[in-house]
mmCIF file of C-alpha atoms and ligand atoms in Angstrom:
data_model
loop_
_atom_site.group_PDB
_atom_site.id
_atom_site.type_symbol
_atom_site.label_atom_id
_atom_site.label_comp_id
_atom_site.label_asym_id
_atom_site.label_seq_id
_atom_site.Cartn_x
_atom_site.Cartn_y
_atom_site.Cartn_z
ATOM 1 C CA UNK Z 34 23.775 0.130 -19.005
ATOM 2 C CA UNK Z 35 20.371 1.883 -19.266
ATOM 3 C CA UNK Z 36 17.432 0.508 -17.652
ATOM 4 C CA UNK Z 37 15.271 1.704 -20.433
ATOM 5 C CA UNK Z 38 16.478 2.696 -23.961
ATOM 6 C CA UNK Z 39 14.541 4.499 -26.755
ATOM 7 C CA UNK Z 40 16.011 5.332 -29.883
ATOM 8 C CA UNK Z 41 14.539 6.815 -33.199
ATOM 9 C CA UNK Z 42 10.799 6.299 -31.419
ATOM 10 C CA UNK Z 43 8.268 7.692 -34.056
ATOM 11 C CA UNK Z 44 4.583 7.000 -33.554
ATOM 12 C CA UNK Z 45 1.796 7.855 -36.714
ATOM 13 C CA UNK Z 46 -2.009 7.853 -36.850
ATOM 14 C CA UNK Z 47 -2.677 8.040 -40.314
ATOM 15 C CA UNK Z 48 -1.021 10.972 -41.186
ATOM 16 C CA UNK Z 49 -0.250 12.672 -37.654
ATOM 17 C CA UNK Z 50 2.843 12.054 -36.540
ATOM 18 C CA UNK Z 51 2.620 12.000 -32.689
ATOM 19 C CA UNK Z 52 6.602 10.918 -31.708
ATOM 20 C CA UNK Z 53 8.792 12.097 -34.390
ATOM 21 C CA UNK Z 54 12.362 10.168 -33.904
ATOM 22 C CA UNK Z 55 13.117 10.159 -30.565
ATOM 23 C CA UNK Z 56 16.081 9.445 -27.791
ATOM 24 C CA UNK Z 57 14.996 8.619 -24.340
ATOM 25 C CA UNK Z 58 17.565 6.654 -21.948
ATOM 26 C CA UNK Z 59 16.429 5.682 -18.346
ATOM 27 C CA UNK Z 60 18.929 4.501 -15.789
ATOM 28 C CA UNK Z 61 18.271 2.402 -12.828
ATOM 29 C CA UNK Z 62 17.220 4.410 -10.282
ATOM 30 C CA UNK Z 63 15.816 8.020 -9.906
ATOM 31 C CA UNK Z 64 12.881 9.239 -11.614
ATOM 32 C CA UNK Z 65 12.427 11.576 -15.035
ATOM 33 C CA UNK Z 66 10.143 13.420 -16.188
ATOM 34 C CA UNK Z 67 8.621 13.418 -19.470
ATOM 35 C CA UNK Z 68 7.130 16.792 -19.889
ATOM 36 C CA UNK Z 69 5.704 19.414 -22.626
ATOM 37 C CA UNK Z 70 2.211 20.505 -23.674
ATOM 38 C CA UNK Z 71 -0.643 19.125 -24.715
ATOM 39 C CA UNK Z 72 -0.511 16.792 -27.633
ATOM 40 C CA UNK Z 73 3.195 17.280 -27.499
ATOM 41 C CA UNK Z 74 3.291 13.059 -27.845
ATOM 42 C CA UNK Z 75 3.859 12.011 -24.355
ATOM 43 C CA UNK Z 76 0.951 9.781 -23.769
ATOM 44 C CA UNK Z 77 2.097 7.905 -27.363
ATOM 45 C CA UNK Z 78 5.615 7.637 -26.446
ATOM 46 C CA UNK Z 79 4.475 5.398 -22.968
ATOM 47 C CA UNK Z 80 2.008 3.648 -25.054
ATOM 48 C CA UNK Z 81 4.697 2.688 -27.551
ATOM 49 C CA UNK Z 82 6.781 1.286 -24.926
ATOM 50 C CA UNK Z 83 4.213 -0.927 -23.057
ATOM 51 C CA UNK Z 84 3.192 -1.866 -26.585
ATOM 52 C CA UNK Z 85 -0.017 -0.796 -27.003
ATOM 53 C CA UNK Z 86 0.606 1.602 -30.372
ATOM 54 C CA UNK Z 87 2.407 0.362 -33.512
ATOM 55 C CA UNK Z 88 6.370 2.163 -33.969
ATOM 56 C CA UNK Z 89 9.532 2.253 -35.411
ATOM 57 C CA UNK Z 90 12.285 2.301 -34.054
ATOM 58 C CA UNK Z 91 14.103 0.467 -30.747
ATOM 59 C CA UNK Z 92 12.861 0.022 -27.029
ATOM 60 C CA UNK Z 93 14.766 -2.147 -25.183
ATOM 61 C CA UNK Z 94 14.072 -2.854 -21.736
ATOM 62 C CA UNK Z 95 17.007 -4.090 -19.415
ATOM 63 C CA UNK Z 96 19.085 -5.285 -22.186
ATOM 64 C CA UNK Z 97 16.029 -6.989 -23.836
ATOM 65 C CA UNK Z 98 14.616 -5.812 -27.694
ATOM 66 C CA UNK Z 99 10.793 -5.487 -27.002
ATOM 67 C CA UNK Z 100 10.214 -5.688 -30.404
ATOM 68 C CA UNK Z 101 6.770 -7.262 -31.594
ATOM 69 C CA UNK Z 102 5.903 -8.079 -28.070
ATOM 70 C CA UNK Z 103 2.047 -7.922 -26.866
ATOM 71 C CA UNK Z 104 1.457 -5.721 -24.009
ATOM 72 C CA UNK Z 105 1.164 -8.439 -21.434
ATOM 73 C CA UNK Z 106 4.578 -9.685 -22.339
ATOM 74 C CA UNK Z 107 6.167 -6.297 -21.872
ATOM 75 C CA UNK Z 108 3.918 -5.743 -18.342
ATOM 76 C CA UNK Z 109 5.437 -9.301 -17.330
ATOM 77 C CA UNK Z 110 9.138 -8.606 -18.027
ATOM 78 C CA UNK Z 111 8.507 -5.568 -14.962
ATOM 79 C CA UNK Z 112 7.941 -2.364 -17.210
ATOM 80 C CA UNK Z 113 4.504 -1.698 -15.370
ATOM 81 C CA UNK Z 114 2.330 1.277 -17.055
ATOM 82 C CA UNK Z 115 -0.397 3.048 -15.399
ATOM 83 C CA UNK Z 116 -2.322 5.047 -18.111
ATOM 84 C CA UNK Z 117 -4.245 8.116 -17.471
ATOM 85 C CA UNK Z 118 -7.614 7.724 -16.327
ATOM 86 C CA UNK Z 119 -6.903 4.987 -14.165
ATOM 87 C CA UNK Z 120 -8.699 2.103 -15.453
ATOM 88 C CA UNK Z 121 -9.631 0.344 -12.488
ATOM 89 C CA UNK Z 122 -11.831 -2.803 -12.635
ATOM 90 C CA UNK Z 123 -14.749 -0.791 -11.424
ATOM 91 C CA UNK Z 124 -17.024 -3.437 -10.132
ATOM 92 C CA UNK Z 125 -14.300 -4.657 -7.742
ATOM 93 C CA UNK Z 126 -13.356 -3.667 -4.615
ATOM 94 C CA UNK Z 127 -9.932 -1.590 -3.353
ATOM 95 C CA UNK Z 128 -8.858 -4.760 -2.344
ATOM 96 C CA UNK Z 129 -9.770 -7.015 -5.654
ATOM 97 C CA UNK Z 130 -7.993 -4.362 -7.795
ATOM 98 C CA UNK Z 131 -4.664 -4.843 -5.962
ATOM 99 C CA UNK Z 132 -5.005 -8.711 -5.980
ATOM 100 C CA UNK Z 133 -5.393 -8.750 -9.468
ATOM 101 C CA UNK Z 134 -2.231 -6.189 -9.881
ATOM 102 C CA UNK Z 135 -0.550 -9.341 -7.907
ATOM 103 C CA UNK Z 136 -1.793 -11.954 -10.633
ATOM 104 C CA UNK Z 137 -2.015 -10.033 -13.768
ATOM 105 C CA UNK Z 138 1.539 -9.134 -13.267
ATOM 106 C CA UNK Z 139 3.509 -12.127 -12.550
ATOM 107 C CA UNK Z 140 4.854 -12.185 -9.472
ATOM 108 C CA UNK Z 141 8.460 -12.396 -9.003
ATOM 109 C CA UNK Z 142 8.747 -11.670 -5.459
ATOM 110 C CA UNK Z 143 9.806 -9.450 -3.013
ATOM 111 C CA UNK Z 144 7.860 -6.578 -4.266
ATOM 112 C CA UNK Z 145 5.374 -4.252 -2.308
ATOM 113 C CA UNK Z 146 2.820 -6.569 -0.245
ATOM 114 C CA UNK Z 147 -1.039 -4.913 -0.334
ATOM 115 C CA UNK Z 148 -0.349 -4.214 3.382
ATOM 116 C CA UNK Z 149 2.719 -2.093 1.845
ATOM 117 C CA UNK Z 150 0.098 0.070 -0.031
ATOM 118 C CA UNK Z 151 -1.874 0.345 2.406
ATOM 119 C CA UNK Z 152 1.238 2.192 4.777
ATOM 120 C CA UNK Z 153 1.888 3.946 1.363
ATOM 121 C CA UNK Z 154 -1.657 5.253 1.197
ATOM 122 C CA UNK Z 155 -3.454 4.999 4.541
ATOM 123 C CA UNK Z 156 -6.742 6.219 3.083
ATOM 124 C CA UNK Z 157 -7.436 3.013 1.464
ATOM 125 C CA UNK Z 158 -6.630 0.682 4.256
ATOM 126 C CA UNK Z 159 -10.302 2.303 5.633
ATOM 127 C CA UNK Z 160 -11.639 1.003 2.245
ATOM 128 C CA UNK Z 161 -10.362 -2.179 1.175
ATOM 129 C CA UNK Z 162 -13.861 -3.125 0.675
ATOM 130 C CA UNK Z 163 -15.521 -0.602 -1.272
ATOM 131 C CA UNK Z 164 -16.058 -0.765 -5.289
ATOM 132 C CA UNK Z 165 -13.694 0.902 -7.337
ATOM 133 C CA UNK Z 166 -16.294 2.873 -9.324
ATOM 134 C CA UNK Z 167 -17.528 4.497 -6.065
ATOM 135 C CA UNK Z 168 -13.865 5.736 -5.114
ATOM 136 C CA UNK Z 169 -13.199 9.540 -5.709
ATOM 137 C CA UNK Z 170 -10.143 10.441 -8.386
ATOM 138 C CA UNK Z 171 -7.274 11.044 -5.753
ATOM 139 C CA UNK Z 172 -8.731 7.257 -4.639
ATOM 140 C CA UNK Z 173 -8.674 5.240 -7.637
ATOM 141 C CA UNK Z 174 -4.999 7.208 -8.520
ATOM 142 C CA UNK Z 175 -3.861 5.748 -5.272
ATOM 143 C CA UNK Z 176 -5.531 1.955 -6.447
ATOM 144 C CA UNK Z 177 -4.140 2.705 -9.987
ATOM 145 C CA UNK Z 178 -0.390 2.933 -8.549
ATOM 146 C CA UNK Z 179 -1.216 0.390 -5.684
ATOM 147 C CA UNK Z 180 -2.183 -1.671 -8.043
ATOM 148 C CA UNK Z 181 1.071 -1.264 -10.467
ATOM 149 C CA UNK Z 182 3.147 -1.728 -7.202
ATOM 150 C CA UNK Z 183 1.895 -5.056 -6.384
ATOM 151 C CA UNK Z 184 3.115 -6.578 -9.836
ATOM 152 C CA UNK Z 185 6.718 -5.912 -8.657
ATOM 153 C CA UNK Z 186 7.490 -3.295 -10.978
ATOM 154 C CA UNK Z 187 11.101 -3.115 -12.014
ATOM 155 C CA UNK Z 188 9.991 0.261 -13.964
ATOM 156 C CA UNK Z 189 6.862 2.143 -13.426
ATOM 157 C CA UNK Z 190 5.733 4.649 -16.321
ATOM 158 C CA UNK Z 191 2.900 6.924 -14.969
ATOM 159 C CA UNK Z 192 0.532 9.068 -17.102
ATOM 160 C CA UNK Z 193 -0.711 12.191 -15.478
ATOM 161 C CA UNK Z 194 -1.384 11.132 -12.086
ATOM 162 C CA UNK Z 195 -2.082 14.176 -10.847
ATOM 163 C CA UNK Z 196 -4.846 14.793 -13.504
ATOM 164 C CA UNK Z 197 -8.230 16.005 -12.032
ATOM 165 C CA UNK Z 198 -6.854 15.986 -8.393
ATOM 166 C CA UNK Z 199 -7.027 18.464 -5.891
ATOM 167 C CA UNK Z 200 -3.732 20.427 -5.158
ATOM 168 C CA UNK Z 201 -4.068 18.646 -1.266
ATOM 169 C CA UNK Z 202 -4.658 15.086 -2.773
ATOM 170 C CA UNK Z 203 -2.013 15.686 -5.919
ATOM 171 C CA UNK Z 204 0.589 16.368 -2.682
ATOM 172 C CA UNK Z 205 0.264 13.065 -1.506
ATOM 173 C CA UNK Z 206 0.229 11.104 -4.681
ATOM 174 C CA UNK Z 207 3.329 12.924 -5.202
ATOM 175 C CA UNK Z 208 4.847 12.288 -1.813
ATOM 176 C CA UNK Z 209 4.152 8.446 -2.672
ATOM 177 C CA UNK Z 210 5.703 8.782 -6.095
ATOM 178 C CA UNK Z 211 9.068 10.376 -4.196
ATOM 179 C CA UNK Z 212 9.121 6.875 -2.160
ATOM 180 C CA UNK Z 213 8.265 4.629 -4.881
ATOM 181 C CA UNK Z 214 10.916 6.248 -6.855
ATOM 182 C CA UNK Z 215 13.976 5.986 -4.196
ATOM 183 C CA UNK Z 216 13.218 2.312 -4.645
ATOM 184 C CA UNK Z 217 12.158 1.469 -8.597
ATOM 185 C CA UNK Z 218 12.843 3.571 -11.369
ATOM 186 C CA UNK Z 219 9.526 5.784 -12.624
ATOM 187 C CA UNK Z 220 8.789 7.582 -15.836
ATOM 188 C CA UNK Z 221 6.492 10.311 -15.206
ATOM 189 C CA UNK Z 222 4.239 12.110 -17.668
ATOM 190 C CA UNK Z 223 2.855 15.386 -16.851
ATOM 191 C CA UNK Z 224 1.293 18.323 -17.824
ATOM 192 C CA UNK Z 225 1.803 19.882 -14.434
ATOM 193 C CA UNK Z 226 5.391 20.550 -14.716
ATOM 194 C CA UNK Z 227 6.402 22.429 -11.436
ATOM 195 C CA UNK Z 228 5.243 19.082 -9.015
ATOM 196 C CA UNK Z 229 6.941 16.646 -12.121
ATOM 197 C CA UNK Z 230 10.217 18.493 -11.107
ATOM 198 C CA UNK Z 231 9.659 18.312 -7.396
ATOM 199 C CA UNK Z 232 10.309 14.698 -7.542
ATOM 200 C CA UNK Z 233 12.507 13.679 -10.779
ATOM 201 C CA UNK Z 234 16.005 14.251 -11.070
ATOM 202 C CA UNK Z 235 15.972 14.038 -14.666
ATOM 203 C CA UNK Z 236 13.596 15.129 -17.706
ATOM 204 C CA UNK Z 237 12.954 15.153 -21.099
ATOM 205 C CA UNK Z 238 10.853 17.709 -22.889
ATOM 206 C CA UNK Z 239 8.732 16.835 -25.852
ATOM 207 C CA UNK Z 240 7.347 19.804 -28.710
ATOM 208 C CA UNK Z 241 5.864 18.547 -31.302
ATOM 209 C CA UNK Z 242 7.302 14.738 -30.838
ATOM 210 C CA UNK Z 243 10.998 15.495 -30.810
ATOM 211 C CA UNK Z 244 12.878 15.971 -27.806
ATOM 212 C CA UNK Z 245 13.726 19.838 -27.298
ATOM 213 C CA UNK Z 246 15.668 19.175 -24.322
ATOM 214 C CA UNK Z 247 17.270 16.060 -21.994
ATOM 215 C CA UNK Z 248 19.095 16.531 -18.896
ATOM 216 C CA UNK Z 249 19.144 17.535 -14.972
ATOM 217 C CA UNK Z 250 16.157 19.166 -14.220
ATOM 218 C CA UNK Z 251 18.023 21.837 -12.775
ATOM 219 C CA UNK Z 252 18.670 22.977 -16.747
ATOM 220 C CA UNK Z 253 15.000 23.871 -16.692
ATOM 221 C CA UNK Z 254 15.307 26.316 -13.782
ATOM 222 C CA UNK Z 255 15.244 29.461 -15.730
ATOM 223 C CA UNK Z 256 12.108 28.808 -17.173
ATOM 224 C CA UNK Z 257 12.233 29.651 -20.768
ATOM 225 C CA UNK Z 258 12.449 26.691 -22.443
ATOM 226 C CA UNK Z 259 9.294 25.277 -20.322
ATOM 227 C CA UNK Z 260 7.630 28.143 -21.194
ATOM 228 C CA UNK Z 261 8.473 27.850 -25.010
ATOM 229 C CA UNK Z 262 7.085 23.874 -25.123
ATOM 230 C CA UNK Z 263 4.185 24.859 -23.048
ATOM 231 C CA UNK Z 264 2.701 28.005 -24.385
ATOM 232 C CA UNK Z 265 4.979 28.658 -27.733
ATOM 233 C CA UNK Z 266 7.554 30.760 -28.509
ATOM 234 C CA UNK Z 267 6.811 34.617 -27.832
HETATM 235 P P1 ATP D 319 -2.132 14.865 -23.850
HETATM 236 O O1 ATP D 319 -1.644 15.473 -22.623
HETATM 237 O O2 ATP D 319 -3.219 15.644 -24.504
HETATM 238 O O3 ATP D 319 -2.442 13.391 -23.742
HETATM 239 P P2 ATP D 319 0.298 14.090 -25.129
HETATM 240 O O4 ATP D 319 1.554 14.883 -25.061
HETATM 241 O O5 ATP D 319 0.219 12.892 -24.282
HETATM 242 O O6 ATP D 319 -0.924 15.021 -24.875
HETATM 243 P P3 ATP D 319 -0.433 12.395 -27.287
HETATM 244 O O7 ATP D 319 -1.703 11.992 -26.605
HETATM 245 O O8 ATP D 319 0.654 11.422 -27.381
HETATM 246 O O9 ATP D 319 0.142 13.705 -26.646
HETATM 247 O O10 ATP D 319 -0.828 12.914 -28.751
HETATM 248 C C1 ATP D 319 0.129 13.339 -29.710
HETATM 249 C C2 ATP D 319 -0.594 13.656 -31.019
HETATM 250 O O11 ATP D 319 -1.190 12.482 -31.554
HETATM 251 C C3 ATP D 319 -1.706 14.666 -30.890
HETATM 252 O O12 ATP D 319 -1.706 15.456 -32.041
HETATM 253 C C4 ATP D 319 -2.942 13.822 -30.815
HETATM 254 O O13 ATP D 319 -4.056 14.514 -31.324
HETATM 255 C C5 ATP D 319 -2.584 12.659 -31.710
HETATM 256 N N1 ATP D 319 -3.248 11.415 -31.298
HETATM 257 C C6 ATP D 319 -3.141 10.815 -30.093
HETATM 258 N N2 ATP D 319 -3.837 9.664 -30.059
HETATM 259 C C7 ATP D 319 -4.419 9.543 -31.288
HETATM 260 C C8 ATP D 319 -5.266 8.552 -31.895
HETATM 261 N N3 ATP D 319 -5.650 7.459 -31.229
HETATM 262 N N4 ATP D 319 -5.661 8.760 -33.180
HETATM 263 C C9 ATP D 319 -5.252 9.858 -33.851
HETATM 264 N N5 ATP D 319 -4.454 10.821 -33.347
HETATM 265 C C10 ATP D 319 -4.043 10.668 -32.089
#
């Protein structure tokens, strides 16, 4: 049984249509990638799942509808999002914004401890006491999924975490995601495709909200159709 099942997602804003109908399964393990250009209707399609847009169609989460549920029902059944641009509690420190990833979360035990973040990303264990809003990007990223980590995530959906980062820092927020992923399931969203398909196994690409391709990533190793959803047809 999938971990994660999407079926006939669409997404609107007035009269854009952002996810037009579409098919997404997720097993248990391993990680895919959900890739394609800009507005191609990534960020909506995690947004729809962790309930924080209006849709049709079906998500169901480890057997479970998540139909009409509020976002902090959805974040409490495991499916742990962690949106682009962070969203740290700024006036807290590294430290506060992983405790509160431990209580906003429900804790169901046996997930990563902070001191597990901390071995995860060493930088911060030189920090735990310094506010959030004075952390650099490749920083807060590393709270951001810290922070998702501590909630005991049985699925992690990640938006652009290598946005705004610096090739060296990007590296090691990818390394991270490689670990995190041989244990819990992630969904990654990028717009850096080459370092998406370092690390997933699987991957869907998005043009224009439909799907215009799901499988190994290794069907993407020509090129072409990458280069079709990114930069259009020639
Ligand atoms: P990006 O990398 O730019 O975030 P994306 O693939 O994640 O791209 P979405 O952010 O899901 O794409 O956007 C899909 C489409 O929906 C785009 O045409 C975008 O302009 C539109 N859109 C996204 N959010 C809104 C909104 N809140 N109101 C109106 N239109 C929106």
């Amino acid at each position: 049984m999938s971990m994660l099942s999407i079926s006939g997602l669409r997404v609107r804003y007035g009269t854009t249509v952002a996810v037009d109908g579409l098919d997404l399964a997720m097993a248990s393990s391993g990680a895919l990638a959900l890739l394609g250009a800009n507005g191609a209707g990534k960020s909506s399609t995690l947004k729809a799942v962790s309930g924080l847009v209006p849709h049709e169609g079906e998500v169901v989460f480890d057997g479970v509808s998540l139909r009409g549920m509020s976002p902090e029902r959805i974040a409490r059944l495991g499916l742990i999002h962690v949106p682009e641009g962070r969203r740290l509690f700024g006036n807290l420190t590294v430290l506060e914004n992983l405790q509160v990833g431990m209580t906003a979360q429900g804790r169901r035990g046996g997930g990563h401890t902070v001191d597990d973040v901390f071995d995860l990303f060493p930088a911060l264990r030189e920090i735990p006491h310094q506010m959030a809003w004075t952390l650099s990007g490749g920083q807060q990223q590393m709270v951001a999924i810290g922070r998702a980590l501590v909630g005991n995530p049985r699925l992690i959906m990640l938006d652009e975490p290598s946005l705004g980062l610096s090739p060296l820092v990007a590296q090691t927020v990818y390394e991270a995601l490689r670990q995190i992923a041989g244990r819990t399931p992630v969904l990654l969203v990028e717009q850096n495709f080459s370092a998406a398909l370092r690390i997933c196994d699987r991957a869907v690409v998005l043009a224009n909200g439909r799907a215009v391709y799901t499988g190994d990533v290794a069907g993407l190793a020509d090129g072409t159709l990458l280069q079709n959803a990114y930069f259009g047809s020639p």
